[in-house]
């Protein structure tokens, strides 16, 4: 059995309730529709594909690293759609500037971006199928007790599993988009 799987299995019951954090953005707000700035440029969508500014507060004691994920649970894939997945952000990092996810080198040193469902490690903006209705885009920041050690080719789904197993706290901001 892989070392990381054993670790994940052992941790599943160790962290009871996660601490309540807060996530805010100057570029979007809870329940409101994205502007074209946060929309993907491709797949029939015409946006600027810029990641939003994010700030998180009320960080739990013992936090040694953060992760940020962006997920669309309404995508018609059977498994949702991962727009962005970054982990091992340093504990001193409590915000990301607008555009930080638009170029891997804009992330803080040590942060690792996984390949999203668009096939890149950059932020991928909203782009639901035309006429498919409103989609939710869940931006979540996760506080972690240590940096994660994942396989080099880990998927965002594996990251999501590890985050849910180990998070000391998390905060979510959900915006919407349709076309």
PDB file of N, CA and C in Angstrom, residues 6-82:
ATOM      1  N   UNK A   6      -1.769   5.235   3.203  1.00  0.00           N
ATOM      2  CA  UNK A   6      -1.777   4.841   4.606  1.00  0.00           C
ATOM      3  C   UNK A   6      -1.954   6.056   5.491  1.00  0.00           C
ATOM      4  N   UNK A   7      -1.210   7.107   5.181  1.00  0.00           N
ATOM      5  CA  UNK A   7      -1.324   8.345   5.951  1.00  0.00           C
ATOM      6  C   UNK A   7      -2.732   8.911   5.891  1.00  0.00           C
ATOM      7  N   UNK A   8      -3.324   8.908   4.709  1.00  0.00           N
ATOM      8  CA  UNK A   8      -4.686   9.436   4.540  1.00  0.00           C
ATOM      9  C   UNK A   8      -5.668   8.593   5.343  1.00  0.00           C
ATOM     10  N   UNK A   9      -5.499   7.308   5.329  1.00  0.00           N
ATOM     11  CA  UNK A   9      -6.403   6.425   6.051  1.00  0.00           C
ATOM     12  C   UNK A   9      -6.313   6.655   7.556  1.00  0.00           C
ATOM     13  N   UNK A  10      -5.102   6.871   8.049  1.00  0.00           N
ATOM     14  CA  UNK A  10      -4.917   7.094   9.480  1.00  0.00           C
ATOM     15  C   UNK A  10      -5.478   8.428   9.932  1.00  0.00           C
ATOM     16  N   UNK A  11      -5.434   9.418   9.057  1.00  0.00           N
ATOM     17  CA  UNK A  11      -5.847  10.758   9.439  1.00  0.00           C
ATOM     18  C   UNK A  11      -7.350  10.948   9.368  1.00  0.00           C
ATOM     19  N   UNK A  12      -8.050  10.129   8.639  1.00  0.00           N
ATOM     20  CA  UNK A  12      -9.474  10.350   8.413  1.00  0.00           C
ATOM     21  C   UNK A  12     -10.254  10.630   9.693  1.00  0.00           C
ATOM     22  N   UNK A  13      -9.973   9.955  10.751  1.00  0.00           N
ATOM     23  CA  UNK A  13     -10.727  10.173  11.965  1.00  0.00           C
ATOM     24  C   UNK A  13     -10.061  11.103  12.958  1.00  0.00           C
ATOM     25  N   UNK A  14      -8.863  11.587  12.689  1.00  0.00           N
ATOM     26  CA  UNK A  14      -8.126  12.365  13.670  1.00  0.00           C
ATOM     27  C   UNK A  14      -8.615  13.795  13.824  1.00  0.00           C
ATOM     28  N   UNK A  15      -9.059  14.406  12.759  1.00  0.00           N
ATOM     29  CA  UNK A  15      -9.462  15.804  12.816  1.00  0.00           C
ATOM     30  C   UNK A  15     -10.966  15.883  12.812  1.00  0.00           C
ATOM     31  N   UNK A  16     -11.545  16.113  13.971  1.00  0.00           N
ATOM     32  CA  UNK A  16     -12.994  16.182  14.104  1.00  0.00           C
ATOM     33  C   UNK A  16     -13.566  17.311  13.286  1.00  0.00           C
ATOM     34  N   UNK A  17     -14.141  18.272  13.968  1.00  0.00           N
ATOM     35  CA  UNK A  17     -14.748  19.377  13.264  1.00  0.00           C
ATOM     36  C   UNK A  17     -13.712  20.405  12.852  1.00  0.00           C
ATOM     37  N   UNK A  18     -13.802  20.835  11.619  1.00  0.00           N
ATOM     38  CA  UNK A  18     -12.867  21.840  11.108  1.00  0.00           C
ATOM     39  C   UNK A  18     -13.259  23.221  11.628  1.00  0.00           C
ATOM     40  N   UNK A  19     -12.266  24.051  11.822  1.00  0.00           N
ATOM     41  CA  UNK A  19     -12.421  25.425  12.294  1.00  0.00           C
ATOM     42  C   UNK A  19     -13.082  26.272  11.210  1.00  0.00           C
ATOM     43  N   UNK A  20     -13.942  27.195  11.617  1.00  0.00           N
ATOM     44  CA  UNK A  20     -14.620  28.080  10.667  1.00  0.00           C
ATOM     45  C   UNK A  20     -13.700  29.228  10.257  1.00  0.00           C
ATOM     46  N   UNK A  21     -13.438  29.339   8.986  1.00  0.00           N
ATOM     47  CA  UNK A  21     -12.631  30.421   8.426  1.00  0.00           C
ATOM     48  C   UNK A  21     -13.551  31.298   7.583  1.00  0.00           C
ATOM     49  N   UNK A  22     -13.012  32.407   7.086  1.00  0.00           N
ATOM     50  CA  UNK A  22     -13.757  33.297   6.206  1.00  0.00           C
ATOM     51  C   UNK A  22     -12.954  33.519   4.929  1.00  0.00           C
ATOM     52  N   UNK A  23     -13.630  33.479   3.780  1.00  0.00           N
ATOM     53  CA  UNK A  23     -13.008  33.728   2.481  1.00  0.00           C
ATOM     54  C   UNK A  23     -13.757  34.859   1.799  1.00  0.00           C
ATOM     55  N   UNK A  24     -13.011  35.883   1.362  1.00  0.00           N
ATOM     56  CA  UNK A  24     -13.614  37.014   0.666  1.00  0.00           C
ATOM     57  C   UNK A  24     -12.826  37.314  -0.605  1.00  0.00           C
ATOM     58  N   UNK A  25     -13.446  38.123  -1.476  1.00  0.00           N
ATOM     59  CA  UNK A  25     -12.806  38.513  -2.729  1.00  0.00           C
ATOM     60  C   UNK A  25     -13.279  39.897  -3.140  1.00  0.00           C
ATOM     61  N   UNK A  26     -12.372  40.667  -3.717  1.00  0.00           N
ATOM     62  CA  UNK A  26     -12.730  41.976  -4.275  1.00  0.00           C
ATOM     63  C   UNK A  26     -13.351  41.800  -5.664  1.00  0.00           C
ATOM     64  N   UNK A  27     -13.218  40.605  -6.250  1.00  0.00           N
ATOM     65  CA  UNK A  27     -13.619  40.388  -7.640  1.00  0.00           C
ATOM     66  C   UNK A  27     -14.920  39.613  -7.815  1.00  0.00           C
ATOM     67  N   UNK A  28     -15.467  39.095  -6.716  1.00  0.00           N
ATOM     68  CA  UNK A  28     -16.723  38.342  -6.789  1.00  0.00           C
ATOM     69  C   UNK A  28     -17.339  38.317  -5.406  1.00  0.00           C
ATOM     70  N   UNK A  29     -18.622  37.947  -5.333  1.00  0.00           N
ATOM     71  CA  UNK A  29     -19.276  37.859  -4.034  1.00  0.00           C
ATOM     72  C   UNK A  29     -20.207  36.654  -4.006  1.00  0.00           C
ATOM     73  N   UNK A  30     -20.507  36.214  -2.815  1.00  0.00           N
ATOM     74  CA  UNK A  30     -21.311  35.020  -2.593  1.00  0.00           C
ATOM     75  C   UNK A  30     -22.632  35.091  -3.358  1.00  0.00           C
ATOM     76  N   UNK A  31     -22.884  34.053  -4.175  1.00  0.00           N
ATOM     77  CA  UNK A  31     -24.148  33.916  -4.877  1.00  0.00           C
ATOM     78  C   UNK A  31     -24.325  34.781  -6.102  1.00  0.00           C
ATOM     79  N   UNK A  32     -23.390  35.670  -6.385  1.00  0.00           N
ATOM     80  CA  UNK A  32     -23.528  36.567  -7.531  1.00  0.00           C
ATOM     81  C   UNK A  32     -22.820  36.026  -8.761  1.00  0.00           C
ATOM     82  N   UNK A  33     -23.232  36.546  -9.911  1.00  0.00           N
ATOM     83  CA  UNK A  33     -22.702  36.089 -11.201  1.00  0.00           C
ATOM     84  C   UNK A  33     -21.317  36.673 -11.474  1.00  0.00           C
ATOM     85  N   UNK A  34     -20.457  35.832 -12.047  1.00  0.00           N
ATOM     86  CA  UNK A  34     -19.127  36.252 -12.479  1.00  0.00           C
ATOM     87  C   UNK A  34     -19.204  37.346 -13.521  1.00  0.00           C
ATOM     88  N   UNK A  35     -18.195  38.196 -13.537  1.00  0.00           N
ATOM     89  CA  UNK A  35     -18.014  39.125 -14.645  1.00  0.00           C
ATOM     90  C   UNK A  35     -17.194  38.391 -15.711  1.00  0.00           C
ATOM     91  N   UNK A  36     -17.082  38.965 -16.882  1.00  0.00           N
ATOM     92  CA  UNK A  36     -16.329  38.322 -17.967  1.00  0.00           C
ATOM     93  C   UNK A  36     -14.861  38.146 -17.613  1.00  0.00           C
ATOM     94  N   UNK A  37     -14.389  38.891 -16.641  1.00  0.00           N
ATOM     95  CA  UNK A  37     -12.996  38.784 -16.208  1.00  0.00           C
ATOM     96  C   UNK A  37     -12.678  37.361 -15.711  1.00  0.00           C
ATOM     97  N   UNK A  38     -13.640  36.708 -15.070  1.00  0.00           N
ATOM     98  CA  UNK A  38     -13.438  35.381 -14.487  1.00  0.00           C
ATOM     99  C   UNK A  38     -13.935  34.248 -15.386  1.00  0.00           C
ATOM    100  N   UNK A  39     -14.278  34.568 -16.609  1.00  0.00           N
ATOM    101  CA  UNK A  39     -14.797  33.579 -17.564  1.00  0.00           C
ATOM    102  C   UNK A  39     -13.652  33.060 -18.435  1.00  0.00           C
ATOM    103  N   UNK A  40     -13.690  31.778 -18.734  1.00  0.00           N
ATOM    104  CA  UNK A  40     -12.677  31.127 -19.563  1.00  0.00           C
ATOM    105  C   UNK A  40     -12.660  31.742 -20.955  1.00  0.00           C
ATOM    106  N   UNK A  41     -11.511  31.717 -21.600  1.00  0.00           N
ATOM    107  CA  UNK A  41     -11.386  32.189 -22.980  1.00  0.00           C
ATOM    108  C   UNK A  41     -11.069  30.970 -23.852  1.00  0.00           C
ATOM    109  N   UNK A  42     -12.108  30.327 -24.353  1.00  0.00           N
ATOM    110  CA  UNK A  42     -11.982  29.109 -25.140  1.00  0.00           C
ATOM    111  C   UNK A  42     -13.219  28.247 -24.927  1.00  0.00           C
ATOM    112  N   UNK A  43     -13.279  27.117 -25.605  1.00  0.00           N
ATOM    113  CA  UNK A  43     -14.423  26.192 -25.488  1.00  0.00           C
ATOM    114  C   UNK A  43     -15.736  26.904 -25.789  1.00  0.00           C
ATOM    115  N   UNK A  44     -15.698  27.953 -26.607  1.00  0.00           N
ATOM    116  CA  UNK A  44     -16.896  28.713 -26.941  1.00  0.00           C
ATOM    117  C   UNK A  44     -17.180  29.866 -25.999  1.00  0.00           C
ATOM    118  N   UNK A  45     -16.368  30.032 -24.972  1.00  0.00           N
ATOM    119  CA  UNK A  45     -16.543  31.139 -24.026  1.00  0.00           C
ATOM    120  C   UNK A  45     -15.553  32.254 -24.367  1.00  0.00           C
ATOM    121  N   UNK A  46     -15.960  33.480 -24.094  1.00  0.00           N
ATOM    122  CA  UNK A  46     -15.103  34.626 -24.387  1.00  0.00           C
ATOM    123  C   UNK A  46     -14.952  35.480 -23.136  1.00  0.00           C
ATOM    124  N   UNK A  47     -13.934  35.163 -22.369  1.00  0.00           N
ATOM    125  CA  UNK A  47     -13.663  35.916 -21.149  1.00  0.00           C
ATOM    126  C   UNK A  47     -12.195  36.226 -21.040  1.00  0.00           C
ATOM    127  N   UNK A  48     -11.801  36.803 -19.921  1.00  0.00           N
ATOM    128  CA  UNK A  48     -10.408  37.172 -19.702  1.00  0.00           C
ATOM    129  C   UNK A  48      -9.619  36.077 -18.979  1.00  0.00           C
ATOM    130  N   UNK A  49     -10.327  35.130 -18.365  1.00  0.00           N
ATOM    131  CA  UNK A  49      -9.706  33.981 -17.697  1.00  0.00           C
ATOM    132  C   UNK A  49      -8.672  34.404 -16.644  1.00  0.00           C
ATOM    133  N   UNK A  50      -9.038  35.370 -15.826  1.00  0.00           N
ATOM    134  CA  UNK A  50      -8.147  35.860 -14.770  1.00  0.00           C
ATOM    135  C   UNK A  50      -8.658  35.342 -13.430  1.00  0.00           C
ATOM    136  N   UNK A  51      -7.771  34.761 -12.641  1.00  0.00           N
ATOM    137  CA  UNK A  51      -8.189  34.292 -11.319  1.00  0.00           C
ATOM    138  C   UNK A  51      -8.498  35.489 -10.418  1.00  0.00           C
ATOM    139  N   UNK A  52      -9.504  35.339  -9.545  1.00  0.00           N
ATOM    140  CA  UNK A  52      -9.885  36.456  -8.681  1.00  0.00           C
ATOM    141  C   UNK A  52      -8.931  36.659  -7.510  1.00  0.00           C
ATOM    142  N   UNK A  53      -8.971  37.850  -6.958  1.00  0.00           N
ATOM    143  CA  UNK A  53      -8.273  38.144  -5.709  1.00  0.00           C
ATOM    144  C   UNK A  53      -9.009  37.380  -4.614  1.00  0.00           C
ATOM    145  N   UNK A  54      -8.271  36.772  -3.696  1.00  0.00           N
ATOM    146  CA  UNK A  54      -8.852  36.028  -2.572  1.00  0.00           C
ATOM    147  C   UNK A  54      -8.132  36.397  -1.284  1.00  0.00           C
ATOM    148  N   UNK A  55      -8.888  36.519  -0.195  1.00  0.00           N
ATOM    149  CA  UNK A  55      -8.329  36.768   1.126  1.00  0.00           C
ATOM    150  C   UNK A  55      -9.031  35.862   2.124  1.00  0.00           C
ATOM    151  N   UNK A  56      -8.245  35.231   3.018  1.00  0.00           N
ATOM    152  CA  UNK A  56      -8.859  34.386   4.045  1.00  0.00           C
ATOM    153  C   UNK A  56      -8.411  34.834   5.432  1.00  0.00           C
ATOM    154  N   UNK A  57      -9.349  34.728   6.367  1.00  0.00           N
ATOM    155  CA  UNK A  57      -9.102  35.155   7.747  1.00  0.00           C
ATOM    156  C   UNK A  57      -9.602  34.090   8.708  1.00  0.00           C
ATOM    157  N   UNK A  58      -9.376  34.330   9.992  1.00  0.00           N
ATOM    158  CA  UNK A  58      -9.774  33.410  11.056  1.00  0.00           C
ATOM    159  C   UNK A  58      -9.120  32.046  10.856  1.00  0.00           C
ATOM    160  N   UNK A  59      -7.828  32.093  10.623  1.00  0.00           N
ATOM    161  CA  UNK A  59      -7.038  30.889  10.362  1.00  0.00           C
ATOM    162  C   UNK A  59      -6.858  30.107  11.661  1.00  0.00           C
ATOM    163  N   UNK A  60      -7.096  28.804  11.644  1.00  0.00           N
ATOM    164  CA  UNK A  60      -6.943  28.017  12.870  1.00  0.00           C
ATOM    165  C   UNK A  60      -5.491  27.905  13.335  1.00  0.00           C
ATOM    166  N   UNK A  61      -5.317  27.823  14.639  1.00  0.00           N
ATOM    167  CA  UNK A  61      -3.989  27.610  15.214  1.00  0.00           C
ATOM    168  C   UNK A  61      -3.415  26.315  14.668  1.00  0.00           C
ATOM    169  N   UNK A  62      -2.119  26.286  14.469  1.00  0.00           N
ATOM    170  CA  UNK A  62      -1.458  25.079  13.983  1.00  0.00           C
ATOM    171  C   UNK A  62      -1.403  24.969  12.470  1.00  0.00           C
ATOM    172  N   UNK A  63      -1.933  25.963  11.763  1.00  0.00           N
ATOM    173  CA  UNK A  63      -1.898  25.933  10.299  1.00  0.00           C
ATOM    174  C   UNK A  63      -0.467  26.090   9.811  1.00  0.00           C
ATOM    175  N   UNK A  64      -0.034  25.163   8.956  1.00  0.00           N
ATOM    176  CA  UNK A  64       1.329  25.195   8.403  1.00  0.00           C
ATOM    177  C   UNK A  64       1.326  25.382   6.883  1.00  0.00           C
ATOM    178  N   UNK A  65       0.158  25.231   6.266  1.00  0.00           N
ATOM    179  CA  UNK A  65       0.052  25.375   4.806  1.00  0.00           C
ATOM    180  C   UNK A  65      -1.415  25.578   4.445  1.00  0.00           C
ATOM    181  N   UNK A  66      -1.635  26.063   3.212  1.00  0.00           N
ATOM    182  CA  UNK A  66      -2.986  26.244   2.687  1.00  0.00           C
ATOM    183  C   UNK A  66      -3.102  25.590   1.316  1.00  0.00           C
ATOM    184  N   UNK A  67      -4.336  25.335   0.946  1.00  0.00           N
ATOM    185  CA  UNK A  67      -4.655  24.911  -0.420  1.00  0.00           C
ATOM    186  C   UNK A  67      -5.849  25.738  -0.870  1.00  0.00           C
ATOM    187  N   UNK A  68      -5.961  25.956  -2.170  1.00  0.00           N
ATOM    188  CA  UNK A  68      -7.106  26.641  -2.757  1.00  0.00           C
ATOM    189  C   UNK A  68      -7.616  25.774  -3.898  1.00  0.00           C
ATOM    190  N   UNK A  69      -8.921  25.516  -3.891  1.00  0.00           N
ATOM    191  CA  UNK A  69      -9.532  24.746  -4.972  1.00  0.00           C
ATOM    192  C   UNK A  69     -10.713  25.524  -5.543  1.00  0.00           C
ATOM    193  N   UNK A  70     -10.966  25.305  -6.825  1.00  0.00           N
ATOM    194  CA  UNK A  70     -12.138  25.874  -7.494  1.00  0.00           C
ATOM    195  C   UNK A  70     -12.796  24.732  -8.253  1.00  0.00           C
ATOM    196  N   UNK A  71     -14.066  24.495  -7.944  1.00  0.00           N
ATOM    197  CA  UNK A  71     -14.772  23.311  -8.435  1.00  0.00           C
ATOM    198  C   UNK A  71     -16.190  23.679  -8.858  1.00  0.00           C
ATOM    199  N   UNK A  72     -16.639  23.130  -9.973  1.00  0.00           N
ATOM    200  CA  UNK A  72     -18.011  23.291 -10.468  1.00  0.00           C
ATOM    201  C   UNK A  72     -18.740  21.964 -10.294  1.00  0.00           C
ATOM    202  N   UNK A  73     -19.594  21.839  -9.265  1.00  0.00           N
ATOM    203  CA  UNK A  73     -20.307  20.573  -9.052  1.00  0.00           C
ATOM    204  C   UNK A  73     -21.432  20.347 -10.056  1.00  0.00           C
ATOM    205  N   UNK A  74     -21.771  21.367 -10.849  1.00  0.00           N
ATOM    206  CA  UNK A  74     -22.892  21.274 -11.786  1.00  0.00           C
ATOM    207  C   UNK A  74     -22.485  20.882 -13.205  1.00  0.00           C
ATOM    208  N   UNK A  75     -21.204  20.706 -13.444  1.00  0.00           N
ATOM    209  CA  UNK A  75     -20.733  20.323 -14.779  1.00  0.00           C
ATOM    210  C   UNK A  75     -21.317  18.963 -15.159  1.00  0.00           C
ATOM    211  N   UNK A  76     -21.752  18.804 -16.399  1.00  0.00           N
ATOM    212  CA  UNK A  76     -22.395  17.551 -16.815  1.00  0.00           C
ATOM    213  C   UNK A  76     -21.384  16.451 -17.167  1.00  0.00           C
ATOM    214  N   UNK A  77     -20.556  16.115 -16.190  1.00  0.00           N
ATOM    215  CA  UNK A  77     -19.519  15.113 -16.429  1.00  0.00           C
ATOM    216  C   UNK A  77     -19.711  13.851 -15.603  1.00  0.00           C
ATOM    217  N   UNK A  78     -20.550  13.925 -14.580  1.00  0.00           N
ATOM    218  CA  UNK A  78     -20.679  12.824 -13.637  1.00  0.00           C
ATOM    219  C   UNK A  78     -19.721  12.974 -12.471  1.00  0.00           C
ATOM    220  N   UNK A  79     -18.735  13.886 -12.609  1.00  0.00           N
ATOM    221  CA  UNK A  79     -17.768  14.092 -11.528  1.00  0.00           C
ATOM    222  C   UNK A  79     -17.428  15.566 -11.328  1.00  0.00           C
ATOM    223  N   UNK A  80     -18.241  16.472 -11.850  1.00  0.00           N
ATOM    224  CA  UNK A  80     -17.965  17.901 -11.711  1.00  0.00           C
ATOM    225  C   UNK A  80     -16.805  18.327 -12.599  1.00  0.00           C
ATOM    226  N   UNK A  81     -16.297  19.523 -12.339  1.00  0.00           N
ATOM    227  CA  UNK A  81     -15.203  20.076 -13.148  1.00  0.00           C
ATOM    228  C   UNK A  81     -14.278  20.874 -12.238  1.00  0.00           C
ATOM    229  N   UNK A  82     -12.996  20.504 -12.256  1.00  0.00           N
ATOM    230  CA  UNK A  82     -11.982  21.208 -11.474  1.00  0.00           C
ATOM    231  C   UNK A  82     -11.405  22.348 -12.300  1.00  0.00           C
TER     232      UNK A  82
END
